[in-house]
Short mmCIF file of C-alpha atoms in Angstrom, two decimals:
data_model
loop_
_atom_site.label_atom_id
_atom_site.label_comp_id
_atom_site.label_asym_id
_atom_site.label_seq_id
_atom_site.Cartn_x
_atom_site.Cartn_y
_atom_site.Cartn_z
CA MET A 1 -20.61 195.56 -122.95
CA ASP A 2 -22.94 192.67 -123.29
CA VAL A 3 -26.05 192.40 -121.01
CA LEU A 4 -24.37 188.85 -119.87
CA GLU A 5 -20.97 190.20 -119.19
CA THR A 6 -20.02 191.53 -116.18
CA THR A 7 -17.12 192.81 -114.24
CA PRO A 8 -15.56 191.27 -111.00
CA ALA A 9 -16.58 194.48 -109.20
CA ILE A 10 -20.44 194.27 -110.59
CA ALA A 11 -20.33 190.42 -109.69
CA GLN A 12 -18.97 191.34 -106.09
CA SER A 13 -21.74 193.64 -105.70
CA LYS A 14 -24.49 191.40 -106.84
CA LEU A 15 -22.93 188.67 -104.53
CA ALA A 16 -23.27 191.31 -101.72
CA THR A 17 -26.52 192.26 -102.20
CA ALA A 18 -28.17 188.72 -102.74
CA GLN A 19 -26.34 187.85 -99.55
CA SER A 20 -28.07 190.90 -97.15
CA ILE A 21 -31.60 189.99 -98.60
CA PRO A 22 -33.13 187.11 -96.53
CA GLN A 23 -33.97 184.25 -98.89
CA GLN A 24 -36.69 183.08 -96.11
CA PRO A 25 -38.67 185.00 -93.71
CA THR A 26 -37.09 185.71 -90.58
CA PRO A 27 -38.56 183.39 -87.69
CA LYS A 28 -40.86 185.19 -85.02
CA GLN A 29 -39.48 186.64 -82.35
CA ILE A 30 -42.49 187.21 -80.00
CA HIS A 31 -45.90 185.86 -79.58
CA THR A 32 -48.54 188.23 -79.48
CA ILE A 33 -52.19 187.83 -78.40
CA ALA A 34 -55.17 189.88 -78.23
CA ILE A 35 -58.04 189.71 -76.08
CA VAL A 36 -60.84 191.85 -77.14
CA GLY A 37 -63.04 192.98 -73.96
CA SER A 38 -61.78 192.46 -70.31
CA GLY A 39 -65.14 191.48 -68.79
CA PRO A 40 -65.90 188.16 -66.75
CA LYS A 41 -64.59 186.20 -70.14
CA GLY A 42 -61.85 188.16 -71.12
CA PHE A 43 -60.52 188.08 -67.40
CA PHE A 44 -60.93 184.21 -67.45
CA CYS A 45 -59.63 183.78 -70.76
CA LEU A 46 -56.50 186.06 -69.64
CA GLU A 47 -56.09 184.21 -66.42
CA ARG A 48 -56.37 180.43 -68.03
CA LEU A 49 -53.87 181.49 -70.91
CA LEU A 50 -51.32 182.68 -68.18
CA ALA A 51 -51.82 179.30 -66.19
CA GLU A 52 -51.13 177.29 -69.68
CA PHE A 53 -48.06 179.42 -70.39
CA GLN A 54 -46.93 178.84 -66.90
CA ALA A 55 -47.57 175.05 -67.20
CA ALA A 56 -45.96 175.02 -70.85
CA PRO A 57 -43.32 177.79 -71.26
CA LEU A 58 -43.27 179.13 -74.60
CA GLN A 59 -39.75 179.45 -76.23
CA LEU A 60 -40.33 183.19 -77.24
CA PRO A 61 -41.52 185.91 -75.39
CA LEU A 62 -45.18 186.49 -75.10
CA GLN A 63 -47.03 190.13 -75.55
CA ILE A 64 -50.68 190.00 -74.41
CA HIS A 65 -53.04 193.06 -75.49
CA VAL A 66 -56.23 193.43 -73.73
CA PHE A 67 -58.77 195.91 -75.20
CA ASN A 68 -61.84 197.20 -73.43
CA ARG A 69 -64.40 199.78 -73.91
CA SER A 70 -64.55 200.95 -70.21
CA PRO A 71 -62.09 201.10 -67.32
CA HIS A 72 -63.45 198.60 -65.48
CA PHE A 73 -61.35 195.18 -65.80
CA GLY A 74 -63.27 191.93 -64.85
CA ALA A 75 -66.47 193.56 -65.17
CA SER A 76 -68.64 194.23 -68.12
CA PRO A 77 -71.62 196.71 -68.83
CA VAL A 78 -74.10 194.23 -68.06
CA TYR A 79 -73.02 194.30 -64.04
CA ASP A 80 -73.36 198.23 -64.04
CA PRO A 81 -75.89 199.10 -61.23
CA ASN A 82 -76.44 202.51 -63.24
CA GLN A 83 -78.25 200.59 -66.18
CA PRO A 84 -81.84 200.07 -66.57
CA GLU A 85 -83.27 197.29 -64.37
CA TYR A 86 -84.30 195.06 -67.52
CA ILE A 87 -80.59 194.81 -68.70
CA ALA A 88 -79.07 194.05 -65.35
CA ALA A 89 -77.43 190.59 -65.24
CA ASN A 90 -79.62 188.31 -62.86
CA LEU A 91 -76.64 186.22 -61.47
CA ASN A 92 -76.57 185.15 -57.88
CA THR A 93 -73.41 185.96 -56.30
CA ALA A 94 -72.92 182.57 -55.12
CA LEU A 95 -72.21 181.36 -58.31
CA VAL A 96 -69.51 183.89 -59.25
CA ASP A 97 -66.06 182.03 -59.32
CA SER A 98 -63.13 182.60 -61.27
CA TRP A 99 -61.17 179.48 -59.70
CA ASP A 100 -62.85 176.17 -60.78
CA ALA A 101 -60.57 175.41 -63.49
CA PRO A 102 -58.09 172.79 -61.68
CA HIS A 103 -55.77 172.07 -64.66
CA PRO A 104 -53.30 173.68 -65.01
CA PRO A 105 -53.56 175.40 -61.63
CA SER A 106 -54.19 179.09 -61.39
CA VAL A 107 -51.23 181.42 -61.62
CA ALA A 108 -52.51 183.50 -58.92
CA GLY A 109 -53.53 180.49 -56.75
CA ARG A 110 -57.04 179.92 -55.28
CA GLY A 111 -58.98 182.97 -54.09
CA PRO A 112 -62.15 183.36 -51.88
CA SER A 113 -65.33 182.97 -53.58
CA PHE A 114 -67.12 186.37 -54.31
CA VAL A 115 -69.49 186.05 -51.28
CA ASP A 116 -66.43 185.22 -49.17
CA TRP A 117 -64.55 188.20 -50.41
CA TYR A 118 -67.88 190.40 -49.89
CA HIS A 119 -68.14 189.20 -46.48
CA GLN A 120 -64.37 190.15 -45.71
CA LEU A 121 -64.62 193.21 -47.05
CA LYS A 122 -67.98 194.26 -45.32
CA GLY A 123 -66.86 192.84 -41.92
CA PRO A 124 -69.00 190.24 -40.23
CA PRO A 125 -71.47 188.21 -42.74
CA GLN A 126 -74.27 190.02 -43.87
CA PRO A 127 -77.45 188.94 -45.64
CA LEU A 128 -77.33 189.36 -49.25
CA THR A 129 -79.85 191.95 -50.12
CA GLY A 130 -80.16 191.69 -54.02
CA GLU A 131 -78.12 194.54 -54.48
CA GLU A 132 -75.28 192.23 -55.07
CA TYR A 133 -77.02 190.49 -57.88
#
């Protein structure tokens, strides 16, 4: 049999094989995003992504993976009260706010400021002592 010759059975087999192999890549079935670090910036990134996708829904499902070294979501090691004082963040608690971005609106709605949340948790307003920095 010559190399170029073929039988109907071989031709049918080759056609079936060719039809089962995709000629183009299949379309993406899911969007995947990874956020590395779930400190304040990672938390803000997640919140803004969710707000954006709520305002402009995707056509495909969304999968978000969040990677972090510690089990403390929303806080970073710089805020750990057990670390040396020279490394601690020097940020006034009145400046901590996750609700500033007006557009698109937050998925969770606007929550209290950190100071208001602290006072709600601790009872009547107490002066900040510096340990809250």
